[in-house]
PDB file of C-alpha atoms and ligand atoms in Angstrom:
ATOM      1  CA  MET A   1      -6.152  24.521 194.530  1.00 94.00           C
ATOM      2  CA  PRO A   2      -6.452  21.269 196.042  1.00 98.00           C
ATOM      3  CA  ARG A   3      -4.016  19.125 198.728  1.00 98.00           C
ATOM      4  CA  PHE A   4      -1.847  17.159 196.624  1.00 98.00           C
ATOM      5  CA  ALA A   5      -0.085  14.123 197.495  1.00 99.00           C
ATOM      6  CA  ALA A   6       2.379  12.906 195.565  1.00 99.00           C
ATOM      7  CA  ASN A   7       2.124   9.622 194.638  1.00 99.00           C
ATOM      8  CA  LEU A   8       5.884   7.863 194.974  1.00 98.00           C
ATOM      9  CA  SER A   9       4.891   4.406 192.901  1.00 98.00           C
ATOM     10  CA  MET A  10       4.997   6.397 189.967  1.00 98.00           C
ATOM     11  CA  LEU A  11       6.775   9.601 190.818  1.00 98.00           C
ATOM     12  CA  TYR A  12      10.589  10.313 191.501  1.00 98.00           C
ATOM     13  CA  PRO A  13      11.456   7.684 189.523  1.00 98.00           C
ATOM     14  CA  GLU A  14      15.214   9.409 189.138  1.00 98.00           C
ATOM     15  CA  HIS A  15      15.821   8.066 192.691  1.00 98.00           C
ATOM     16  CA  ALA A  16      15.809   4.738 194.582  1.00 98.00           C
ATOM     17  CA  PHE A  17      12.171   4.423 196.429  1.00 98.00           C
ATOM     18  CA  LEU A  18      12.948   5.138 199.874  1.00 98.00           C
ATOM     19  CA  ASP A  19      15.364   8.654 198.639  1.00 98.00           C
ATOM     20  CA  ARG A  20      11.672   9.479 197.253  1.00 98.00           C
ATOM     21  CA  PHE A  21       9.550  10.891 200.176  1.00 98.00           C
ATOM     22  CA  ALA A  22      12.404  13.243 200.532  1.00 98.00           C
ATOM     23  CA  ALA A  23      13.064  14.706 197.026  1.00 98.00           C
ATOM     24  CA  ALA A  24       8.637  15.027 197.127  1.00 98.00           C
ATOM     25  CA  ALA A  25       9.499  16.792 200.526  1.00 98.00           C
ATOM     26  CA  ARG A  26      11.865  19.369 198.202  1.00 98.00           C
ATOM     27  CA  ASP A  27       9.167  20.126 196.320  1.00 98.00           C
ATOM     28  CA  GLY A  28       7.008  21.344 198.770  1.00 98.00           C
ATOM     29  CA  PHE A  29       4.756  17.755 199.007  1.00 98.00           C
ATOM     30  CA  LYS A  30       3.336  17.504 202.342  1.00 98.00           C
ATOM     31  CA  ALA A  31       1.478  13.544 201.922  1.00 99.00           C
ATOM     32  CA  VAL A  32       2.613  11.234 199.690  1.00 99.00           C
ATOM     33  CA  GLU A  33       0.325   8.280 198.798  1.00 99.00           C
ATOM     34  CA  TYR A  34       1.476   4.543 197.089  1.00 98.00           C
ATOM     35  CA  LEU A  35       0.906   1.111 195.784  1.00 98.00           C
ATOM     36  CA  PHE A  36       2.792  -1.213 198.173  1.00 98.00           C
ATOM     37  CA  PRO A  37       4.220  -0.829 201.796  1.00 98.00           C
ATOM     38  CA  TYR A  38       5.115  -4.859 202.201  1.00 98.00           C
ATOM     39  CA  GLU A  39       8.573  -4.916 200.526  1.00 98.00           C
ATOM     40  CA  HIS A  40       9.518  -2.549 203.466  1.00 98.00           C
ATOM     41  CA  ASP A  41       9.916  -2.252 207.252  1.00 98.00           C
ATOM     42  CA  ALA A  42       6.789  -0.401 208.760  1.00 98.00           C
ATOM     43  CA  LYS A  43       9.074   1.437 210.658  1.00 98.00           C
ATOM     44  CA  GLU A  44      11.627   2.718 208.142  1.00 98.00           C
ATOM     45  CA  LEU A  45       8.799   3.719 206.290  1.00 98.00           C
ATOM     46  CA  ALA A  46       7.325   5.817 209.595  1.00 98.00           C
ATOM     47  CA  ALA A  47      10.636   7.057 210.328  1.00 98.00           C
ATOM     48  CA  ARG A  48      11.024   8.428 206.012  1.00 98.00           C
ATOM     49  CA  LEU A  49       7.797  10.200 206.712  1.00 98.00           C
ATOM     50  CA  ARG A  50       8.546  11.876 209.981  1.00 98.00           C
ATOM     51  CA  ASP A  51      12.015  13.156 209.311  1.00 98.00           C
ATOM     52  CA  ASN A  52      10.464  14.278 206.089  1.00 98.00           C
ATOM     53  CA  GLY A  53       7.269  16.056 207.142  1.00 98.00           C
ATOM     54  CA  LEU A  54       4.567  14.395 204.966  1.00 98.00           C
ATOM     55  CA  GLU A  55       1.255  12.055 205.661  1.00 98.00           C
ATOM     56  CA  GLN A  56       0.393   8.916 204.429  1.00 98.00           C
ATOM     57  CA  VAL A  57      -3.020   9.352 202.761  1.00 98.00           C
ATOM     58  CA  LEU A  58      -3.524   6.400 200.548  1.00 98.00           C
ATOM     59  CA  PHE A  59      -1.284   2.957 200.113  1.00 99.00           C
ATOM     60  CA  ASN A  60      -2.450  -0.255 198.253  1.00 98.00           C
ATOM     61  CA  GLY A  61      -4.190  -3.824 199.923  1.00 98.00           C
ATOM     62  CA  PRO A  62      -1.693  -6.372 198.388  1.00 98.00           C
ATOM     63  CA  PRO A  63      -2.765  -7.449 195.321  1.00 98.00           C
ATOM     64  CA  GLY A  64      -2.503 -10.708 195.240  1.00 98.00           C
ATOM     65  CA  ASP A  65       0.417 -11.899 192.490  1.00 98.00           C
ATOM     66  CA  TRP A  66       0.805  -8.508 191.093  1.00 98.00           C
ATOM     67  CA  ALA A  67       4.074  -9.845 188.614  1.00 98.00           C
ATOM     68  CA  GLY A  68       1.680 -12.563 188.060  1.00 98.00           C
ATOM     69  CA  GLY A  69      -0.869 -10.407 185.971  1.00 98.00           C
ATOM     70  CA  GLU A  70      -3.488 -10.207 188.899  1.00 98.00           C
ATOM     71  CA  ARG A  71      -5.008  -6.759 190.315  1.00 98.00           C
ATOM     72  CA  GLY A  72      -6.439  -7.781 193.590  1.00 98.00           C
ATOM     73  CA  ILE A  73      -8.069 -10.509 194.500  1.00 98.00           C
ATOM     74  CA  ALA A  74     -11.402  -9.098 195.713  1.00 98.00           C
ATOM     75  CA  CYS A  75     -13.993 -10.120 193.620  1.00 98.00           C
ATOM     76  CA  LEU A  76     -12.122 -14.108 193.239  1.00 98.00           C
ATOM     77  CA  PRO A  77     -14.379 -17.033 195.099  1.00 98.00           C
ATOM     78  CA  GLY A  78     -11.949 -19.012 196.538  1.00 98.00           C
ATOM     79  CA  ARG A  79      -9.628 -16.632 197.386  1.00 98.00           C
ATOM     80  CA  GLU A  80     -11.097 -15.049 200.989  1.00 98.00           C
ATOM     81  CA  ASP A  81      -8.936 -16.655 203.506  1.00 98.00           C
ATOM     82  CA  GLU A  82      -5.976 -14.883 201.219  1.00 98.00           C
ATOM     83  CA  PHE A  83      -8.364 -11.592 200.754  1.00 98.00           C
ATOM     84  CA  ARG A  84      -8.587 -11.516 204.622  1.00 98.00           C
ATOM     85  CA  ALA A  85      -5.301 -11.826 206.007  1.00 98.00           C
ATOM     86  CA  GLY A  86      -4.079  -9.564 203.573  1.00 98.00           C
ATOM     87  CA  ILE A  87      -6.315  -6.767 204.706  1.00 98.00           C
ATOM     88  CA  GLU A  88      -5.637  -8.040 208.447  1.00 98.00           C
ATOM     89  CA  GLN A  89      -1.287  -6.927 207.318  1.00 98.00           C
ATOM     90  CA  ALA A  90      -2.087  -3.788 205.180  1.00 98.00           C
ATOM     91  CA  LEU A  91      -4.504  -2.451 208.357  1.00 98.00           C
ATOM     92  CA  ARG A  92      -1.141  -3.579 210.449  1.00 98.00           C
ATOM     93  CA  TYR A  93       1.087  -1.017 207.947  1.00 98.00           C
ATOM     94  CA  ALA A  94      -1.708   1.510 207.946  1.00 98.00           C
ATOM     95  CA  ASP A  95      -1.687   2.105 211.370  1.00 98.00           C
ATOM     96  CA  VAL A  96       2.082   2.817 212.279  1.00 98.00           C
ATOM     97  CA  LEU A  97       1.887   4.386 208.282  1.00 98.00           C
ATOM     98  CA  ARG A  98      -1.304   6.418 210.588  1.00 98.00           C
ATOM     99  CA  CYS A  99      -3.070   6.098 207.209  1.00 98.00           C
ATOM    100  CA  PRO A 100      -6.034   6.622 207.543  1.00 98.00           C
ATOM    101  CA  ARG A 101      -7.522   4.769 203.894  1.00 98.00           C
ATOM    102  CA  ILE A 102      -6.668   1.265 201.949  1.00 98.00           C
ATOM    103  CA  HIS A 103      -7.241   1.215 198.482  1.00 99.00           C
ATOM    104  CA  VAL A 104      -8.517  -2.510 197.941  1.00 99.00           C
ATOM    105  CA  MET A 105      -7.855  -2.937 194.411  1.00 98.00           C
ATOM    106  CA  ALA A 106     -10.959  -5.446 193.446  1.00 98.00           C
ATOM    107  CA  GLY A 107      -9.271  -7.911 190.533  1.00 98.00           C
ATOM    108  CA  LEU A 108      -9.667  -9.139 187.676  1.00 98.00           C
ATOM    109  CA  VAL A 109     -12.963 -11.197 185.718  1.00 98.00           C
ATOM    110  CA  PRO A 110     -11.155 -14.652 184.842  1.00 97.00           C
ATOM    111  CA  GLU A 111     -11.751 -15.774 181.223  1.00 96.00           C
ATOM    112  CA  GLY A 112     -14.829 -17.008 180.873  1.00 96.00           C
ATOM    113  CA  ARG A 113     -16.147 -15.871 184.349  1.00 97.00           C
ATOM    114  CA  ASP A 114     -19.446 -13.156 184.308  1.00 97.00           C
ATOM    115  CA  ARG A 115     -18.607 -10.164 186.402  1.00 96.00           C
ATOM    116  CA  ALA A 116     -21.581 -10.476 188.055  1.00 96.00           C
ATOM    117  CA  ASP A 117     -20.901 -14.009 189.429  1.00 97.00           C
ATOM    118  CA  LEU A 118     -18.286 -12.010 190.972  1.00 98.00           C
ATOM    119  CA  ARG A 119     -20.515  -8.949 192.875  1.00 98.00           C
ATOM    120  CA  PRO A 120     -21.624 -10.995 196.114  1.00 98.00           C
ATOM    121  CA  THR A 121     -18.124 -12.306 196.469  1.00 98.00           C
ATOM    122  CA  TYR A 122     -16.770  -8.650 196.401  1.00 98.00           C
ATOM    123  CA  VAL A 123     -19.555  -6.720 198.344  1.00 98.00           C
ATOM    124  CA  ALA A 124     -18.580  -9.922 200.836  1.00 98.00           C
ATOM    125  CA  ASN A 125     -14.975  -9.069 201.521  1.00 99.00           C
ATOM    126  CA  LEU A 126     -15.241  -5.171 201.168  1.00 98.00           C
ATOM    127  CA  ARG A 127     -17.992  -5.512 203.628  1.00 98.00           C
ATOM    128  CA  TRP A 128     -15.666  -8.120 205.714  1.00 98.00           C
ATOM    129  CA  ALA A 129     -12.928  -5.122 205.169  1.00 98.00           C
ATOM    130  CA  ALA A 130     -14.156  -2.888 205.913  1.00 98.00           C
ATOM    131  CA  LYS A 131     -15.771  -3.950 209.457  1.00 98.00           C
ATOM    132  CA  VAL A 132     -12.033  -4.573 210.830  1.00 98.00           C
ATOM    133  CA  ALA A 133     -10.822  -1.128 208.947  1.00 98.00           C
ATOM    134  CA  ALA A 134     -13.565   0.448 211.534  1.00 98.00           C
ATOM    135  CA  SER A 135     -11.832  -0.740 214.175  1.00 94.00           C
ATOM    136  CA  LEU A 136      -9.126   1.173 213.260  1.00 96.00           C
ATOM    137  CA  GLY A 137     -11.048   4.536 212.415  1.00 98.00           C
ATOM    138  CA  VAL A 138      -9.120   2.914 208.417  1.00 98.00           C
ATOM    139  CA  ASN A 139     -11.707   3.494 205.658  1.00 98.00           C
ATOM    140  CA  VAL A 140     -11.139   1.550 202.467  1.00 98.00           C
ATOM    141  CA  LEU A 141     -11.743   2.872 198.838  1.00 99.00           C
ATOM    142  CA  ILE A 142     -12.775   1.176 195.618  1.00 99.00           C
ATOM    143  CA  GLU A 143     -11.089   2.358 192.678  1.00 98.00           C
ATOM    144  CA  PRO A 144     -12.930   2.701 189.318  1.00 99.00           C
ATOM    145  CA  ILE A 145     -10.463   1.101 187.015  1.00 98.00           C
ATOM    146  CA  ASN A 146     -10.185   1.645 182.746  1.00 98.00           C
ATOM    147  CA  THR A 147      -9.961  -1.888 180.881  1.00 97.00           C
ATOM    148  CA  ARG A 148      -6.892  -0.829 178.291  1.00 98.00           C
ATOM    149  CA  ASP A 149      -4.678   0.039 181.495  1.00 98.00           C
ATOM    150  CA  ILE A 150      -6.347  -3.052 183.219  1.00 98.00           C
ATOM    151  CA  PRO A 151      -8.114  -5.546 180.712  1.00 98.00           C
ATOM    152  CA  ARG A 152     -10.944  -7.162 182.467  1.00 98.00           C
ATOM    153  CA  PHE A 153     -10.564  -5.010 185.973  1.00 98.00           C
ATOM    154  CA  PHE A 154     -13.870  -5.439 187.941  1.00 98.00           C
ATOM    155  CA  LEU A 155     -14.750  -1.846 188.373  1.00 98.00           C
ATOM    156  CA  ASN A 156     -14.548   0.070 185.754  1.00 98.00           C
ATOM    157  CA  ARG A 157     -17.147   3.360 186.330  1.00 98.00           C
ATOM    158  CA  GLN A 158     -18.440   5.514 188.928  1.00 98.00           C
ATOM    159  CA  ASP A 159     -22.141   4.835 188.899  1.00 98.00           C
ATOM    160  CA  HIS A 160     -21.413   1.031 189.483  1.00 98.00           C
ATOM    161  CA  ALA A 161     -18.940   2.130 192.076  1.00 98.00           C
ATOM    162  CA  HIS A 162     -21.544   3.798 194.301  1.00 98.00           C
ATOM    163  CA  GLU A 163     -24.122   0.983 193.768  1.00 98.00           C
ATOM    164  CA  LEU A 164     -21.528  -1.263 195.191  1.00 98.00           C
ATOM    165  CA  LEU A 165     -21.505   1.195 198.536  1.00 98.00           C
ATOM    166  CA  GLY A 166     -24.862   1.172 198.329  1.00 98.00           C
ATOM    167  CA  GLU A 167     -24.573  -2.798 198.716  1.00 98.00           C
ATOM    168  CA  ILE A 168     -21.612  -3.045 200.787  1.00 98.00           C
ATOM    169  CA  ALA A 169     -23.147  -0.756 203.162  1.00 98.00           C
ATOM    170  CA  ALA A 170     -20.744   0.459 205.398  1.00 98.00           C
ATOM    171  CA  LEU A 171     -20.085   4.439 205.903  1.00 97.00           C
ATOM    172  CA  ASN A 172     -16.084   3.935 206.037  1.00 98.00           C
ATOM    173  CA  ALA A 173     -16.097   2.430 202.484  1.00 98.00           C
ATOM    174  CA  GLN A 174     -15.472   5.183 199.811  1.00 98.00           C
ATOM    175  CA  VAL A 175     -14.899   5.498 196.193  1.00 99.00           C
ATOM    176  CA  GLN A 176     -11.491   6.350 195.451  1.00 99.00           C
ATOM    177  CA  MET A 177     -12.267   8.955 192.323  1.00 99.00           C
ATOM    178  CA  ASP A 178      -9.295   8.387 189.359  1.00 99.00           C
ATOM    179  CA  LEU A 179      -9.885  11.351 187.092  1.00 99.00           C
ATOM    180  CA  TYR A 180      -7.486   9.593 184.727  1.00 99.00           C
ATOM    181  CA  HIS A 181      -9.839   6.598 184.558  1.00 98.00           C
ATOM    182  CA  CYS A 182     -12.709   8.814 184.821  1.00 98.00           C
ATOM    183  CA  GLN A 183     -12.001  10.492 181.387  1.00 98.00           C
ATOM    184  CA  VAL A 184     -10.723   7.468 179.523  1.00 98.00           C
ATOM    185  CA  VAL A 185     -14.280   5.309 180.282  1.00 98.00           C
ATOM    186  CA  GLU A 186     -16.716   7.939 180.669  1.00 98.00           C
ATOM    187  CA  GLY A 187     -16.042  11.804 180.147  1.00 98.00           C
ATOM    188  CA  ASP A 188     -18.520  14.616 181.652  1.00 98.00           C
ATOM    189  CA  VAL A 189     -15.205  14.857 184.964  1.00 98.00           C
ATOM    190  CA  ALA A 190     -16.854  18.001 185.794  1.00 98.00           C
ATOM    191  CA  MET A 191     -20.262  16.794 185.713  1.00 98.00           C
ATOM    192  CA  LYS A 192     -19.425  13.465 187.686  1.00 98.00           C
ATOM    193  CA  ILE A 193     -17.212  15.602 190.621  1.00 98.00           C
ATOM    194  CA  ARG A 194     -20.771  17.528 190.721  1.00 98.00           C
ATOM    195  CA  GLN A 195     -22.718  14.363 191.416  1.00 98.00           C
ATOM    196  CA  TYR A 196     -20.582  12.010 193.387  1.00 98.00           C
ATOM    197  CA  LEU A 197     -18.441  14.923 195.847  1.00 98.00           C
ATOM    198  CA  PRO A 198     -21.498  15.695 197.837  1.00 98.00           C
ATOM    199  CA  THR A 199     -22.817  12.876 198.466  1.00 98.00           C
ATOM    200  CA  GLY A 200     -19.826  11.784 200.909  1.00 98.00           C
ATOM    201  CA  HIS A 201     -18.797   9.307 199.563  1.00 98.00           C
ATOM    202  CA  VAL A 202     -15.857  10.372 197.654  1.00 98.00           C
ATOM    203  CA  GLY A 203     -13.102   9.868 200.069  1.00 98.00           C
ATOM    204  CA  HIS A 204     -10.121  10.313 197.150  1.00 98.00           C
ATOM    205  CA  PHE A 205      -8.876  11.501 193.776  1.00 99.00           C
ATOM    206  CA  GLN A 206      -6.202  10.462 191.694  1.00 99.00           C
ATOM    207  CA  ILE A 207      -5.087  12.917 188.847  1.00 99.00           C
ATOM    208  CA  ALA A 208      -2.885  12.275 184.953  1.00 99.00           C
ATOM    209  CA  GLY A 209      -3.112  13.455 181.535  1.00 98.00           C
ATOM    210  CA  VAL A 210      -4.917  11.300 180.109  1.00 98.00           C
ATOM    211  CA  PRO A 211      -4.676   8.582 177.181  1.00 98.00           C
ATOM    212  CA  GLN A 212      -0.660   9.647 178.178  1.00 98.00           C
ATOM    213  CA  ARG A 213      -0.960   9.445 181.847  1.00 98.00           C
ATOM    214  CA  HIS A 214       1.761  11.954 181.994  1.00 98.00           C
ATOM    215  CA  GLU A 215       1.732  15.162 184.729  1.00 98.00           C
ATOM    216  CA  PRO A 216      -1.997  16.830 184.303  1.00 98.00           C
ATOM    217  CA  ASP A 217      -0.869  19.317 182.076  1.00 97.00           C
ATOM    218  CA  VAL A 218      -0.380  16.829 179.153  1.00 97.00           C
ATOM    219  CA  GLY A 219      -3.032  15.663 177.912  1.00 98.00           C
ATOM    220  CA  GLU A 220      -7.024  16.598 176.359  1.00 98.00           C
ATOM    221  CA  VAL A 221      -7.907  17.500 180.220  1.00 98.00           C
ATOM    222  CA  ASN A 222      -8.518  20.646 181.373  1.00 98.00           C
ATOM    223  CA  TYR A 223      -7.712  20.293 185.198  1.00 98.00           C
ATOM    224  CA  PRO A 224      -7.459  23.745 186.228  1.00 98.00           C
ATOM    225  CA  TYR A 225     -10.736  23.997 185.664  1.00 98.00           C
ATOM    226  CA  LEU A 226     -11.303  20.358 187.639  1.00 98.00           C
ATOM    227  CA  PHE A 227      -9.605  21.917 190.397  1.00 98.00           C
ATOM    228  CA  ASP A 228     -11.602  25.338 190.741  1.00 98.00           C
ATOM    229  CA  VAL A 229     -14.288  22.836 190.170  1.00 98.00           C
ATOM    230  CA  ILE A 230     -12.861  19.791 193.182  1.00 98.00           C
ATOM    231  CA  ASP A 231     -11.913  23.636 195.351  1.00 98.00           C
ATOM    232  CA  GLU A 232     -15.659  25.127 194.665  1.00 98.00           C
ATOM    233  CA  VAL A 233     -17.587  21.850 195.677  1.00 98.00           C
ATOM    234  CA  SER A 234     -15.328  21.044 198.647  1.00 98.00           C
ATOM    235  CA  ALA A 235     -15.828  24.128 199.727  1.00 98.00           C
ATOM    236  CA  GLN A 236     -19.601  23.519 199.188  1.00 98.00           C
ATOM    237  CA  CYS A 237     -19.523  20.442 201.093  1.00 97.00           C
ATOM    238  CA  GLY A 238     -16.918  20.916 203.664  1.00 97.00           C
ATOM    239  CA  TRP A 239     -15.014  17.741 201.573  1.00 98.00           C
ATOM    240  CA  GLU A 240     -11.476  17.883 203.234  1.00 97.00           C
ATOM    241  CA  GLY A 241      -9.401  15.162 201.007  1.00 98.00           C
ATOM    242  CA  TRP A 242      -6.212  14.888 198.658  1.00 98.00           C
ATOM    243  CA  VAL A 243      -5.742  14.248 195.725  1.00 98.00           C
ATOM    244  CA  GLY A 244      -3.207  11.881 194.860  1.00 99.00           C
ATOM    245  CA  CYS A 245      -0.498  12.811 191.305  1.00 99.00           C
ATOM    246  CA  GLU A 246      -0.505   9.384 190.328  1.00 98.00           C
ATOM    247  CA  TYR A 247       1.283   9.854 186.582  1.00 98.00           C
ATOM    248  CA  ARG A 248       4.634   9.138 184.611  1.00 98.00           C
ATOM    249  CA  PRO A 249       6.474  11.864 184.450  1.00 98.00           C
ATOM    250  CA  ALA A 250       7.380  12.731 180.624  1.00 98.00           C
ATOM    251  CA  GLY A 251      11.170  14.055 181.640  1.00 97.00           C
ATOM    252  CA  ALA A 252      12.440  15.221 185.351  1.00 97.00           C
ATOM    253  CA  THR A 253       9.729  14.606 187.777  1.00 98.00           C
ATOM    254  CA  SER A 254      10.325  18.105 190.220  1.00 98.00           C
ATOM    255  CA  GLU A 255      10.865  20.166 186.299  1.00 97.00           C
ATOM    256  CA  GLY A 256       6.977  18.638 185.480  1.00 98.00           C
ATOM    257  CA  LEU A 257       5.408  20.380 188.289  1.00 98.00           C
ATOM    258  CA  ARG A 258       5.111  23.348 187.096  1.00 96.00           C
ATOM    259  CA  TRP A 259       1.491  23.193 186.697  1.00 97.00           C
ATOM    260  CA  MET A 260       1.328  23.184 190.561  1.00 96.00           C
ATOM    261  CA  LYS A 261       2.428  26.405 190.585  1.00 87.00           C
ATOM    262  CA  ARG A 262      -0.500  28.226 189.555  1.00 70.00           C
TER     263      ARG A 262
HETATM  264  O1  LIG B 301      -3.393   2.120 188.620  1.00 72.27           O
HETATM  265  C1  LIG B 301      -4.773   2.827 189.585  1.00 72.27           C
HETATM  266  O2  LIG B 301      -5.072   3.897 188.993  1.00 72.27           O
HETATM  267  C2  LIG B 301      -4.891   2.382 191.371  1.00 72.27           C
HETATM  268  O3  LIG B 301      -4.829   3.657 191.326  1.00 72.27           O
HETATM  269  C3  LIG B 301      -4.583   1.974 191.589  1.00 72.27           C
HETATM  270  O4  LIG B 301      -3.567   1.523 192.133  1.00 72.27           O
HETATM  271  C4  LIG B 301      -2.969   0.687 190.952  1.00 72.27           C
HETATM  272  O5  LIG B 301      -3.869   0.125 189.974  1.00 72.27           O
HETATM  273 MG1   MG B 302      -5.784   5.209 190.217  1.00 72.27          MG
END
């Protein structure tokens, strides 16, 4: 089985956020990811990780005005200074949390704008982010996200993400391959794992049941089959990453983890 990381932004809603580290450790997780650490002191988060024997394997760069509906600003012309300040803040947290990868959310295509017009800004921002992150040994990840969950999101498909990596042209820029989004947008998930994982350009997986985004054993995707594919291809290409459990538990989180005990 792959190595699973608990997404503390979605799992354990029964607990306050800072108590979720201990809850995940009690359920046997050795790693966590979450959206945004920024409302917490980095040292407090590092203490939760240390006290519970957990690795921080991913978090997101600042997304812009999340409450106002923004989902990243990397594709938005005129926001470059804010973007750079956000990446520098994220890297300060990554240093304290010893987190090796940051998900840089692309942002929404503004009404009346064409996605293609935003591509140069997006590529320039990700090139800059990768360059500064490389100095700290941190990878920057880009994630295709479906437009049912996030209408107008800039990046939706795996092939587009890998094309953009070619333009960003940074060894530490990789794709965050969320299999939930991949199934919603494209399907043919197993073959896309076989196509992209051996390239070395997949930095992280995430999973959730489709279509409800509950546990992976609730819905149309045969995750045991996909876990075997990830294990098989990882063994062939030496991939040693993590699979983030980015789903909304249908009931109590711990009881819902039966899918992990295969
Ligand atoms: O929603 C997702 O799948 C992303 O992983 C995220 O970081 C939040 O939108
Ligand atoms: Mg995701």
